[in-house]
Coordinates of C-alpha atoms in Angstrom, one line a residue:
M1 CA 0.0 0.0 0.0
N2 CA 2.5 2.6 -1.0
R3 CA 4.2 2.6 2.3
G4 CA 6.4 5.5 1.3
T5 CA 3.7 8.0 0.7
G6 CA 2.5 10.6 3.2
S7 CA -1.1 9.2 3.0
S8 CA 0.2 5.7 3.9
G9 CA 2.0 7.2 6.9
T10 CA -1.1 9.0 8.0
L11 CA -3.1 5.8 7.7
R12 CA -0.6 4.0 9.8
A13 CA -1.0 6.7 12.5
R14 CA -4.8 6.4 12.2
V15 CA -4.7 2.6 12.6
A16 CA -2.3 2.9 15.6
A17 CA -4.6 5.4 17.2
L18 CA -7.7 3.3 16.6
D19 CA -5.9 0.2 18.0
E20 CA -4.9 2.3 21.1
A21 CA -8.5 3.3 21.6
V22 CA -9.7 -0.2 21.3
G23 CA -7.1 -1.4 23.8
L24 CA -8.2 1.3 26.3
A25 CA -11.9 0.5 25.9
R26 CA -11.4 -3.3 26.2
G27 CA -13.1 -4.5 29.3
R28 CA -14.9 -1.1 29.8
L29 CA -17.1 -1.1 26.7
P30 CA -19.2 -4.0 25.5
D31 CA -17.3 -6.5 23.3
A32 CA -20.0 -6.0 20.6
T33 CA -19.0 -2.3 20.4
L34 CA -15.4 -3.1 19.9
D35 CA -15.7 -6.0 17.5
V36 CA -16.0 -3.7 14.4
P37 CA -13.1 -1.4 15.2
A38 CA -10.9 -4.3 16.3
A39 CA -11.7 -6.1 13.0
V40 CA -11.0 -2.9 11.1
V41 CA -7.5 -2.7 12.7
A42 CA -6.8 -6.3 11.9
R43 CA -7.9 -5.8 8.2
A44 CA -5.9 -2.6 7.9
R45 CA -2.8 -4.3 9.1
D46 CA -3.4 -7.4 6.9
R47 CA -3.9 -5.3 3.8
A48 CA -0.8 -3.2 4.6
A49 CA 1.2 -6.4 4.7
L50 CA 0.0 -7.4 1.2
S51 CA 0.9 -6.1 -2.2
G52 CA 0.4 -2.4 -2.8
E53 CA 0.9 -2.9 -6.6
Y54 CA -2.5 -4.4 -7.1
T55 CA -5.9 -2.7 -6.7
V56 CA -8.8 -5.1 -6.0
V57 CA -12.0 -4.0 -7.6
A58 CA -15.3 -5.8 -6.9
L59 CA -18.4 -5.9 -9.0
A60 CA -21.3 -6.0 -6.5
G61 CA -25.0 -6.0 -7.1
A62 CA -28.3 -7.9 -7.0
T63 CA -29.4 -10.9 -9.0
G64 CA -30.0 -10.0 -12.6
S65 CA -28.0 -6.7 -12.5
G66 CA -25.5 -8.1 -15.0
K67 CA -22.3 -8.2 -12.9
S68 CA -21.0 -11.3 -14.7
S69 CA -21.8 -9.9 -18.2
L70 CA -20.0 -6.6 -17.2
L71 CA -17.0 -8.6 -16.0
N72 CA -16.8 -10.3 -19.3
A73 CA -17.1 -7.0 -21.1
L74 CA -14.4 -5.4 -19.1
A75 CA -12.1 -8.4 -19.5
D76 CA -13.1 -8.7 -23.2
A77 CA -13.4 -12.5 -22.6
H78 CA -15.9 -15.0 -21.6
I79 CA -14.9 -15.7 -18.0
A80 CA -18.0 -15.5 -15.8
E81 CA -21.2 -17.4 -16.7
P82 CA -24.1 -15.0 -16.8
G83 CA -27.5 -16.2 -15.8
V84 CA -31.0 -15.0 -14.7
R85 CA -32.0 -17.7 -12.2
R86 CA -31.4 -17.3 -8.5
P87 CA -28.8 -17.7 -7.3
T88 CA -26.7 -16.7 -10.2
T89 CA -23.1 -16.3 -8.9
G90 CA -22.4 -18.6 -6.0
H91 CA -18.7 -18.0 -5.6
P92 CA -16.4 -15.0 -6.5
V93 CA -14.5 -15.0 -9.7
A94 CA -11.2 -13.1 -10.2
V95 CA -9.6 -11.6 -13.3
I96 CA -6.0 -10.6 -12.7
V97 CA -4.3 -8.0 -14.8
P98 CA -0.5 -8.4 -14.0
T99 CA 1.6 -5.3 -13.3
K100 CA 3.2 -4.0 -16.5
G101 CA 6.8 -5.0 -17.0
T102 CA 6.7 -8.0 -14.6
G103 CA 4.0 -10.1 -16.1
T104 CA 3.7 -11.9 -12.7
E105 CA 0.6 -12.2 -10.6
H106 CA 2.4 -13.3 -7.4
G107 CA 1.2 -10.2 -5.4
A108 CA -2.3 -10.7 -6.7
D109 CA -2.3 -14.3 -5.6
E110 CA -1.4 -13.3 -2.1
L111 CA -4.2 -10.8 -2.1
L112 CA -6.7 -13.4 -3.4
D113 CA -5.5 -15.9 -0.8
W114 CA -6.3 -13.4 1.9
L115 CA -9.7 -12.7 0.2
D116 CA -10.2 -16.5 -0.1
V117 CA -11.0 -16.3 -3.8
R118 CA -10.1 -19.6 -5.6
D119 CA -11.5 -19.1 -9.1
R120 CA -8.7 -17.0 -10.8
H121 CA -8.1 -16.0 -14.4
V122 CA -5.3 -13.9 -15.9
A123 CA -6.6 -11.3 -18.4
G124 CA -5.7 -12.1 -22.0
S125 CA -7.3 -8.9 -23.4
R126 CA -4.6 -6.6 -24.9
A127 CA -6.8 -3.6 -24.3
L128 CA -7.2 -4.4 -20.6
Q129 CA -3.5 -5.3 -20.2
E130 CA -2.4 -2.0 -21.7
S131 CA -4.7 0.2 -19.8
A132 CA -5.4 -1.4 -16.4
T133 CA -2.2 -3.1 -15.2
G134 CA -2.0 -4.0 -11.5
L135 CA -5.8 -4.7 -11.3
V136 CA -7.8 -7.5 -9.8
L137 CA -11.4 -7.7 -10.9
L138 CA -13.9 -9.7 -8.8
D139 CA -17.4 -10.8 -9.7
L140 CA -19.1 -11.3 -6.3
P141 CA -22.1 -13.3 -5.3
D142 CA -25.5 -11.5 -5.3
H143 CA -26.2 -9.5 -2.2
D144 CA -29.8 -10.6 -2.4
S145 CA -29.1 -14.2 -3.0
V146 CA -31.6 -16.7 -1.5
V147 CA -28.6 -18.7 -0.3
T148 CA -27.4 -17.3 3.0
E149 CA -23.8 -18.6 2.4
H150 CA -23.6 -16.6 -0.9
R151 CA -24.7 -13.4 0.8
A152 CA -22.2 -13.9 3.6
I153 CA -19.4 -14.4 1.1
A154 CA -20.4 -11.2 -0.7
E155 CA -20.6 -9.1 2.5
R156 CA -17.3 -10.4 3.8
L157 CA -15.6 -9.3 0.6
Y158 CA -17.4 -5.9 0.6
E159 CA -15.4 -5.2 3.7
R160 CA -12.0 -6.2 2.2
V161 CA -11.8 -5.1 -1.4
D162 CA -10.2 -1.7 -2.3
L163 CA -12.8 -0.4 -4.7
L164 CA -16.5 -1.3 -5.0
V165 CA -18.4 -1.0 -8.3
W166 CA -22.1 -1.3 -7.5
V167 CA -23.9 -2.6 -10.5
V168 CA -27.6 -1.8 -10.6
D169 CA -30.3 -2.2 -13.2
P170 CA -33.2 0.0 -14.3
Q171 CA -35.7 -2.1 -12.4
K172 CA -34.0 -2.1 -8.9
Y173 CA -31.6 0.8 -8.8
A174 CA -33.8 2.6 -6.2
D175 CA -34.3 -0.5 -4.1
A176 CA -34.7 0.6 -0.4
A177 CA -32.8 -2.4 0.9
L178 CA -29.8 -1.7 -1.3
H179 CA -29.5 1.9 -0.1
A180 CA -30.4 1.4 3.5
R181 CA -28.3 -1.8 4.1
Y182 CA -25.3 -1.2 1.9
L183 CA -24.8 2.2 0.3
R184 CA -25.5 4.4 3.3
G185 CA -22.9 2.5 5.3
L186 CA -20.3 3.5 2.7
R187 CA -20.7 7.3 3.2
D188 CA -17.0 7.4 4.3
H189 CA -15.9 5.6 1.1
A190 CA -17.2 7.9 -1.6
G191 CA -13.8 8.0 -3.2
V192 CA -13.7 4.2 -3.7
V193 CA -17.3 3.6 -4.7
V194 CA -18.6 3.6 -8.3
L195 CA -22.2 3.4 -9.2
V196 CA -23.0 1.7 -12.5
L197 CA -26.4 1.7 -14.1
N198 CA -26.2 -1.4 -16.3
Q199 CA -28.5 -2.5 -19.1
A200 CA -28.7 1.1 -20.3
D201 CA -29.4 -0.1 -23.8
R202 CA -33.0 -0.9 -22.6
L203 CA -33.7 2.8 -22.1
A204 CA -34.3 5.6 -24.4
P205 CA -31.7 8.4 -24.3
A206 CA -34.0 10.7 -22.3
E207 CA -34.9 7.9 -19.9
Q208 CA -31.3 7.0 -19.5
R209 CA -30.3 10.6 -18.6
A210 CA -33.3 10.9 -16.1
M211 CA -32.4 7.6 -14.5
V212 CA -28.7 8.5 -14.1
A213 CA -29.7 11.8 -12.5
D214 CA -32.1 10.1 -10.1
L215 CA -29.4 7.6 -9.2
Q216 CA -27.0 10.5 -8.6
R217 CA -29.6 12.1 -6.3
L218 CA -30.1 8.9 -4.3
A219 CA -26.3 8.5 -4.0
T220 CA -26.0 12.0 -2.7
E221 CA -28.7 11.3 -0.1
D222 CA -26.7 8.2 0.9
G223 CA -23.6 10.4 1.4
L224 CA -22.0 9.2 -1.8
G225 CA -22.3 12.5 -3.7
G226 CA -18.6 12.3 -4.7
S227 CA -18.9 8.8 -6.2
P228 CA -19.0 8.5 -10.1
V229 CA -22.3 7.4 -11.6
L230 CA -22.0 5.8 -15.0
A231 CA -24.5 4.3 -17.5
V232 CA -23.2 1.2 -19.3
S233 CA -24.4 -1.7 -21.4
A234 CA -22.5 -4.9 -21.0
S235 CA -24.3 -6.4 -24.0
T236 CA -23.6 -3.5 -26.5
G237 CA -20.4 -2.2 -24.9
A238 CA -21.7 1.3 -24.4
G239 CA -19.9 3.0 -21.5
V240 CA -17.6 -0.1 -20.9
T241 CA -14.5 1.7 -22.2
E242 CA -15.3 4.7 -19.9
L243 CA -15.6 2.4 -16.9
R244 CA -12.5 0.4 -17.8
D245 CA -10.5 3.7 -18.1
L246 CA -11.8 4.8 -14.6
L247 CA -10.7 1.5 -13.1
A248 CA -7.4 1.8 -14.9
R249 CA -6.8 5.3 -13.4
A250 CA -7.6 3.9 -10.0
A251 CA -5.1 1.1 -10.4
Q252 CA -2.4 3.5 -11.7
R253 CA -2.9 5.8 -8.7
R254 CA -2.3 3.0 -6.3
L255 CA -4.3 4.8 -3.6
A256 CA -7.6 2.9 -3.6
A257 CA -6.5 0.5 -0.9
T258 CA -5.3 3.3 1.3
E259 CA -8.5 5.4 0.7
R260 CA -10.6 2.3 1.4
V261 CA -8.9 1.4 4.7
T262 CA -8.8 5.1 5.7
G263 CA -12.6 5.2 5.2
D264 CA -13.0 2.1 7.3
V265 CA -10.8 3.4 10.1
R266 CA -12.6 6.8 10.2
Q267 CA -16.0 5.2 10.2
A268 CA -15.1 2.8 13.0
A269 CA -13.3 5.5 15.0
R270 CA -16.3 7.9 14.8
A271 CA -18.6 5.1 16.1
L272 CA -16.1 4.6 19.0
V273 CA -16.0 8.3 19.7
D274 CA -19.8 8.3 20.0
A275 CA -19.6 5.2 22.2
C276 CA -17.2 7.1 24.5
G277 CA -19.9 9.7 25.3
S278 CA -19.2 13.3 26.3
P279 CA -16.6 14.7 28.7
P280 CA -17.8 15.2 32.3
D281 CA -18.5 18.7 33.8
A282 CA -15.3 19.5 35.7
R283 CA -17.0 22.1 37.9
R284 CA -19.6 19.6 39.0
E285 CA -16.9 17.1 39.8
V286 CA -14.9 19.6 41.9
G287 CA -18.0 20.4 44.0
A288 CA -18.8 16.7 44.5
A289 CA -15.1 16.0 45.5
A290 CA -15.3 18.7 48.2
A291 CA -18.6 17.3 49.5
L292 CA -17.0 13.8 49.5
V293 CA -14.1 15.0 51.7
R294 CA -16.4 16.7 54.1
A295 CA -18.6 13.6 54.4
W296 CA -15.5 11.4 55.1
E297 CA -14.2 13.9 57.6
G298 CA -17.5 13.5 59.5
A299 CA -17.4 9.7 59.3
A300 CA -13.7 9.8 60.5
G301 CA -14.6 11.9 63.5
V302 CA -12.2 14.8 62.6
D303 CA -14.0 17.2 64.9
E304 CA -14.1 14.7 67.7
V305 CA -10.4 14.0 67.4
A306 CA -9.5 17.7 67.2
D307 CA -11.5 18.4 70.3
A308 CA -9.7 15.5 72.0
V309 CA -6.4 17.2 71.0
R310 CA -7.7 20.5 72.5
R311 CA -8.7 18.8 75.8
S312 CA -5.5 16.8 76.0
T313 CA -3.4 20.0 75.5
K314 CA -5.3 21.7 78.3
R315 CA -4.7 18.6 80.6
S316 CA -1.0 18.7 79.7
A317 CA -0.7 22.4 80.4
R318 CA -2.5 21.9 83.8
A319 CA -0.2 19.1 84.7
A320 CA 2.9 21.1 83.7
T321 CA 2.1 24.5 85.1
G322 CA -0.4 23.8 87.9
W323 CA 0.4 24.2 91.6
P324 CA 2.8 21.3 92.4
V325 CA 0.7 20.3 95.5
T326 CA -2.4 19.7 93.4
R327 CA -1.2 19.1 89.9
W328 CA -1.2 15.4 90.4
V329 CA -5.0 15.6 90.4
A330 CA -4.8 16.6 86.7
R331 CA -2.7 13.5 85.9
L332 CA -5.4 11.3 87.4
R333 CA -7.8 12.3 84.7
P334 CA -7.5 10.1 81.6
D335 CA -5.9 11.7 78.5
P336 CA -8.7 12.2 75.9
L337 CA -6.3 11.2 73.1
R338 CA -5.2 8.1 74.8
R339 CA -8.8 7.1 75.4
L340 CA -9.2 7.1 71.6
G341 CA -6.1 5.1 71.2
L342 CA -4.3 8.1 69.6
G343 CA -1.2 10.1 70.5
K344 CA 1.0 7.1 70.9
E345 CA 4.4 6.7 69.5
R346 CA 4.2 5.5 65.9
V347 CA 5.3 2.0 65.0
Q348 CA 8.3 1.4 62.7
A349 CA 8.0 2.7 59.1
G350 CA 6.3 0.3 56.8
Q351 CA 4.1 -1.1 59.6
D352 CA 1.4 1.6 59.5
D353 CA -1.2 -1.0 58.7
L354 CA -0.8 -2.4 62.2
L355 CA -2.0 0.8 63.8
R356 CA -5.5 0.9 65.1
S357 CA -7.4 3.3 67.3
S358 CA -10.0 2.8 70.0
R359 CA -12.5 4.9 68.3
S360 CA -15.9 3.5 67.8
A361 CA -17.0 2.8 64.2
P362 CA -18.8 5.7 62.4
A363 CA -22.4 6.1 63.3
A364 CA -25.0 4.7 60.9
G365 CA -25.9 8.2 59.7
E366 CA -22.3 9.3 59.2
R367 CA -21.4 6.0 57.4
S368 CA -24.4 6.3 55.1
A369 CA -23.6 9.9 54.3
A370 CA -20.0 8.9 53.4
L371 CA -21.1 6.2 51.1
S372 CA -23.7 8.4 49.5
A373 CA -21.1 11.0 48.9
V374 CA -19.0 8.4 47.1
R375 CA -21.9 7.6 44.8
S376 CA -22.6 11.3 44.2
Y377 CA -18.9 11.9 43.3
V378 CA -18.8 9.0 40.9
D379 CA -22.0 10.2 39.3
A380 CA -20.6 13.7 38.9
A381 CA -17.1 12.5 37.7
T382 CA -18.6 10.1 35.1
A383 CA -21.5 12.2 33.9
G384 CA -21.7 11.7 30.1
A385 CA -19.6 8.5 30.1
P386 CA -21.0 5.3 28.6
D387 CA -22.8 3.1 31.1
H388 CA -20.3 0.3 31.0
W389 CA -17.5 2.7 31.8
V390 CA -19.5 4.2 34.6
L391 CA -20.0 0.8 36.1
A392 CA -16.2 0.1 35.9
A393 CA -15.6 3.4 37.8
R394 CA -18.3 2.6 40.4
S395 CA -16.9 -0.9 41.0
R396 CA -13.4 0.6 41.7
A397 CA -14.8 3.3 44.0
A398 CA -17.2 1.0 45.8
D399 CA -14.5 -1.5 46.7
V400 CA -13.4 0.4 49.8
P401 CA -13.5 -1.0 53.4
L402 CA -14.7 2.4 54.7
D403 CA -14.4 1.8 58.5
D404 CA -10.9 0.4 58.2
V405 CA -9.7 3.1 55.8
L406 CA -11.0 5.9 58.0
D407 CA -9.5 4.5 61.1
R408 CA -6.1 4.1 59.5
T409 CA -6.4 7.6 58.0
V410 CA -6.9 9.1 61.5
V411 CA -4.4 7.0 63.4
R412 CA -1.5 7.7 60.9
V413 CA -1.6 11.4 61.7
P414 CA 0.9 12.3 64.5
L415 CA -1.3 13.8 67.2
G416 CA 0.8 13.1 70.3
N417 CA 2.3 15.6 72.7
A418 CA 4.4 18.1 70.9
R419 CA 7.4 19.8 72.4
V420 CA 6.6 21.4 75.7
P421 CA 6.5 25.2 75.1
W422 CA 9.2 27.2 76.9
T423 CA 6.5 29.3 78.6
W424 CA 5.2 26.1 80.2
R425 CA 8.7 25.2 81.4
L426 CA 9.2 28.7 82.7
L427 CA 5.9 28.6 84.6
A428 CA 6.7 25.1 85.9
F429 CA 10.1 26.3 87.3
L430 CA 8.4 29.4 88.8
Q431 CA 5.9 27.1 90.5
W432 CA 8.6 25.2 92.2
V433 CA 10.3 28.4 93.3
L434 CA 7.0 29.6 94.8
L435 CA 6.4 26.3 96.4
V436 CA 9.9 26.5 98.0
V437 CA 9.0 30.0 99.2
A438 CA 5.7 28.9 100.6
A439 CA 7.3 25.9 102.3
A440 CA 10.0 28.1 103.8
G441 CA 7.3 30.4 105.2
L442 CA 5.4 27.4 106.6
L443 CA 8.5 25.9 108.2
W444 CA 9.4 29.3 109.7
L445 CA 5.9 29.6 111.2
L446 CA 6.1 26.0 112.5
L447 CA 9.5 26.7 114.1
L448 CA 8.1 29.8 115.8
A449 CA 5.0 27.8 117.0
G450 CA 7.3 25.1 118.4
L451 CA 9.4 27.6 120.3
A452 CA 6.3 29.2 121.8
W453 CA 4.9 25.8 122.8
L454 CA 8.2 24.9 124.5
Q455 CA 8.1 28.4 126.1
L456 CA 11.5 29.1 124.7
P457 CA 12.6 32.6 123.8
A458 CA 11.9 33.2 120.1
P459 CA 14.1 35.3 117.8
E460 CA 12.6 38.6 116.7
T461 CA 10.4 38.0 113.6
P462 CA 11.2 40.5 110.8
M463 CA 8.3 42.5 109.3
W464 CA 7.9 43.0 105.6
W465 CA 5.6 45.7 104.4
G466 CA 3.7 45.5 107.7
F467 CA 3.4 41.7 107.7
P468 CA 5.5 39.0 109.4
A469 CA 8.0 37.6 107.0
P470 CA 7.1 33.9 107.4
T471 CA 3.4 34.7 107.0
L472 CA 4.1 36.7 103.9
L473 CA 6.3 34.0 102.5
L474 CA 3.6 31.3 103.0
L475 CA 0.6 33.3 101.8
G476 CA 2.5 35.0 99.0
G477 CA 3.9 31.7 97.7
V478 CA 0.5 30.0 97.8
L479 CA -1.4 33.0 96.2
A480 CA 1.4 33.5 93.6
G481 CA 1.3 29.7 92.8
V482 CA -2.5 29.9 92.2
L483 CA -2.0 33.0 89.9
V484 CA 0.7 31.2 88.0
A485 CA -1.6 28.1 87.7
G486 CA -4.3 30.4 86.3
L487 CA -1.9 31.8 83.8
G488 CA -0.8 28.3 82.8
W489 CA -4.5 27.3 82.4
L490 CA -5.0 30.3 80.1
L491 CA -1.9 29.4 78.0
G492 CA -3.2 25.8 77.9
V493 CA -6.5 27.0 76.5
L494 CA -4.8 29.0 73.8
A495 CA -2.3 26.2 73.0
G496 CA -5.2 23.7 72.9
R497 CA -7.0 25.8 70.3
R498 CA -3.9 26.2 68.2
R499 CA -3.1 22.5 68.4
A500 CA -6.7 21.5 67.7
A501 CA -6.8 23.7 64.6
R502 CA -3.5 22.2 63.4
A503 CA -4.7 18.7 64.1
R504 CA -7.9 19.4 62.1
R505 CA -5.8 20.6 59.2
K506 CA -3.6 17.5 59.3
L507 CA -6.6 15.2 59.7
G508 CA -8.4 17.0 56.9
A509 CA -5.3 16.5 54.6
S510 CA -5.1 12.9 55.6
V511 CA -8.8 12.3 54.9
A512 CA -8.4 14.2 51.5
Q513 CA -5.5 11.9 50.6
A514 CA -7.5 8.8 51.6
V515 CA -10.4 10.1 49.4
H516 CA -8.0 10.6 46.5
D517 CA -6.3 7.2 47.0
H518 CA -9.5 5.2 47.3
V519 CA -12.1 7.1 45.3
I520 CA -10.9 10.1 43.3
G521 CA -7.7 8.4 42.1
P522 CA -9.3 5.2 40.8
V523 CA -12.2 7.0 39.2
A524 CA -9.8 9.5 37.7
A525 CA -7.8 6.6 36.3
E526 CA -11.0 5.3 34.6
M527 CA -11.9 8.7 33.3
D528 CA -8.3 9.3 32.1
A529 CA -8.5 6.1 30.2
L530 CA -11.8 7.2 28.7
A531 CA -10.4 10.6 27.8
R532 CA -7.4 8.9 26.1
C533 CA -9.7 6.5 24.4
R534 CA -11.8 9.4 23.1
S535 CA -8.7 11.3 22.1
A536 CA -7.2 8.4 20.2
A537 CA -10.5 7.6 18.5
S538 CA -10.9 11.2 17.5
Q539 CA -7.4 11.3 16.1
A540 CA -8.2 8.2 14.0
A541 CA -11.5 9.7 12.9
A542 CA -10.1 13.2 12.0

């Protein structure tokens, strides 16, 4: 098939694109939808591997249209046996016009082997040999044969030959079955279809012109406006030379095979583009993705965990900065994070799947909302896609162990105690200083009380700002410790809010990643395959 020409290179690119589209659609679209484009790819590659020096022309038509007589007239020899009884032609007959200069029909034999045509003849007509070298003429079985096998042979060859000459007669040229079943399906092949009104000798000149014009009109309605329409008479030879010259020019151009296969590829590719549906609405998908993340955050208990971080931070601050005498009470209270099984040291890298929390499973309402959001997202992301492709995306998104995924999503986020703030350490140090001060005042007072009880002379007690020094030390240490504890509580509240907000962001990011890994990513992979399938099919159909 003229592999060196630009058109052949373009055809190879089309075939490769169609093959890619079929591969992407395999398992996602029904096999029945892919049978035709897959067969077109196989035929295109088979034809490309065969001789490009020969053009295969088939005479197709109904019983009594005169195909066999026309073949004899074109070959200028009695090769096919005409008849009027049904069925007339039961098997295809080939006439080979060898390429000029070689006199060999080896390339034609390979083509006819592929076409499974056994009855072969080499043209002996000098006129045909001089004008139409590199040509294979086929007389096909009738497309309206009462024998099903004959019709099947004809229709199989309709798909494989390079150029189709549809032979019609004055009685049945407007037959609805011919136009609906065959000619309209060739609208992409106008360049390799010729319409021949045979038996024109039975018509008056005016009738002949009117009938040719009407046949041209019908061809235009069928999408074959660019196909030649000729009137011939196999019995008288009128128009046969013109038809022979047209076929000779097609053989000399060596492009009929490429044009035929190109038409097949474009037609199959357009059908595949239609089967791929329309691209989804990206804006609708984005909105559904945001709603999906929110629903999964609710099912994962992000707010609950963030509040536990806030309360755990307050507890830690109270335990670190509270009055040393009573701070142990804060430690007796359970850590809200530890109660959820969170905030522990993480296991070794690569063992994240071993982590589990003590959180209860999502409530029925939250779980239902999360699963409903998955369905809504898939519907939005696959809107316009073919049903089978939508089902493939749904199956990937639905195969999610939601409870386990959400639990691992939360537990993998580091929520344990962060580094103790320097302000807490400073307040803790100050508390111990104040406790020492209060203890010193208490011991001083106890010493004075003991001396008085023993009726021993007591040293003079210094006065500070009008108060006994030991009393001031005791009361001042205790009151200052309470004030410092209050300041620590306030810092704990502020730190709890900050850490809760940070934990909410981390958890939200973790949930968003889980949504992407288990829903958006798999669905996007299906939609990306659909987009690439649509793009490849569009490239083949362009």
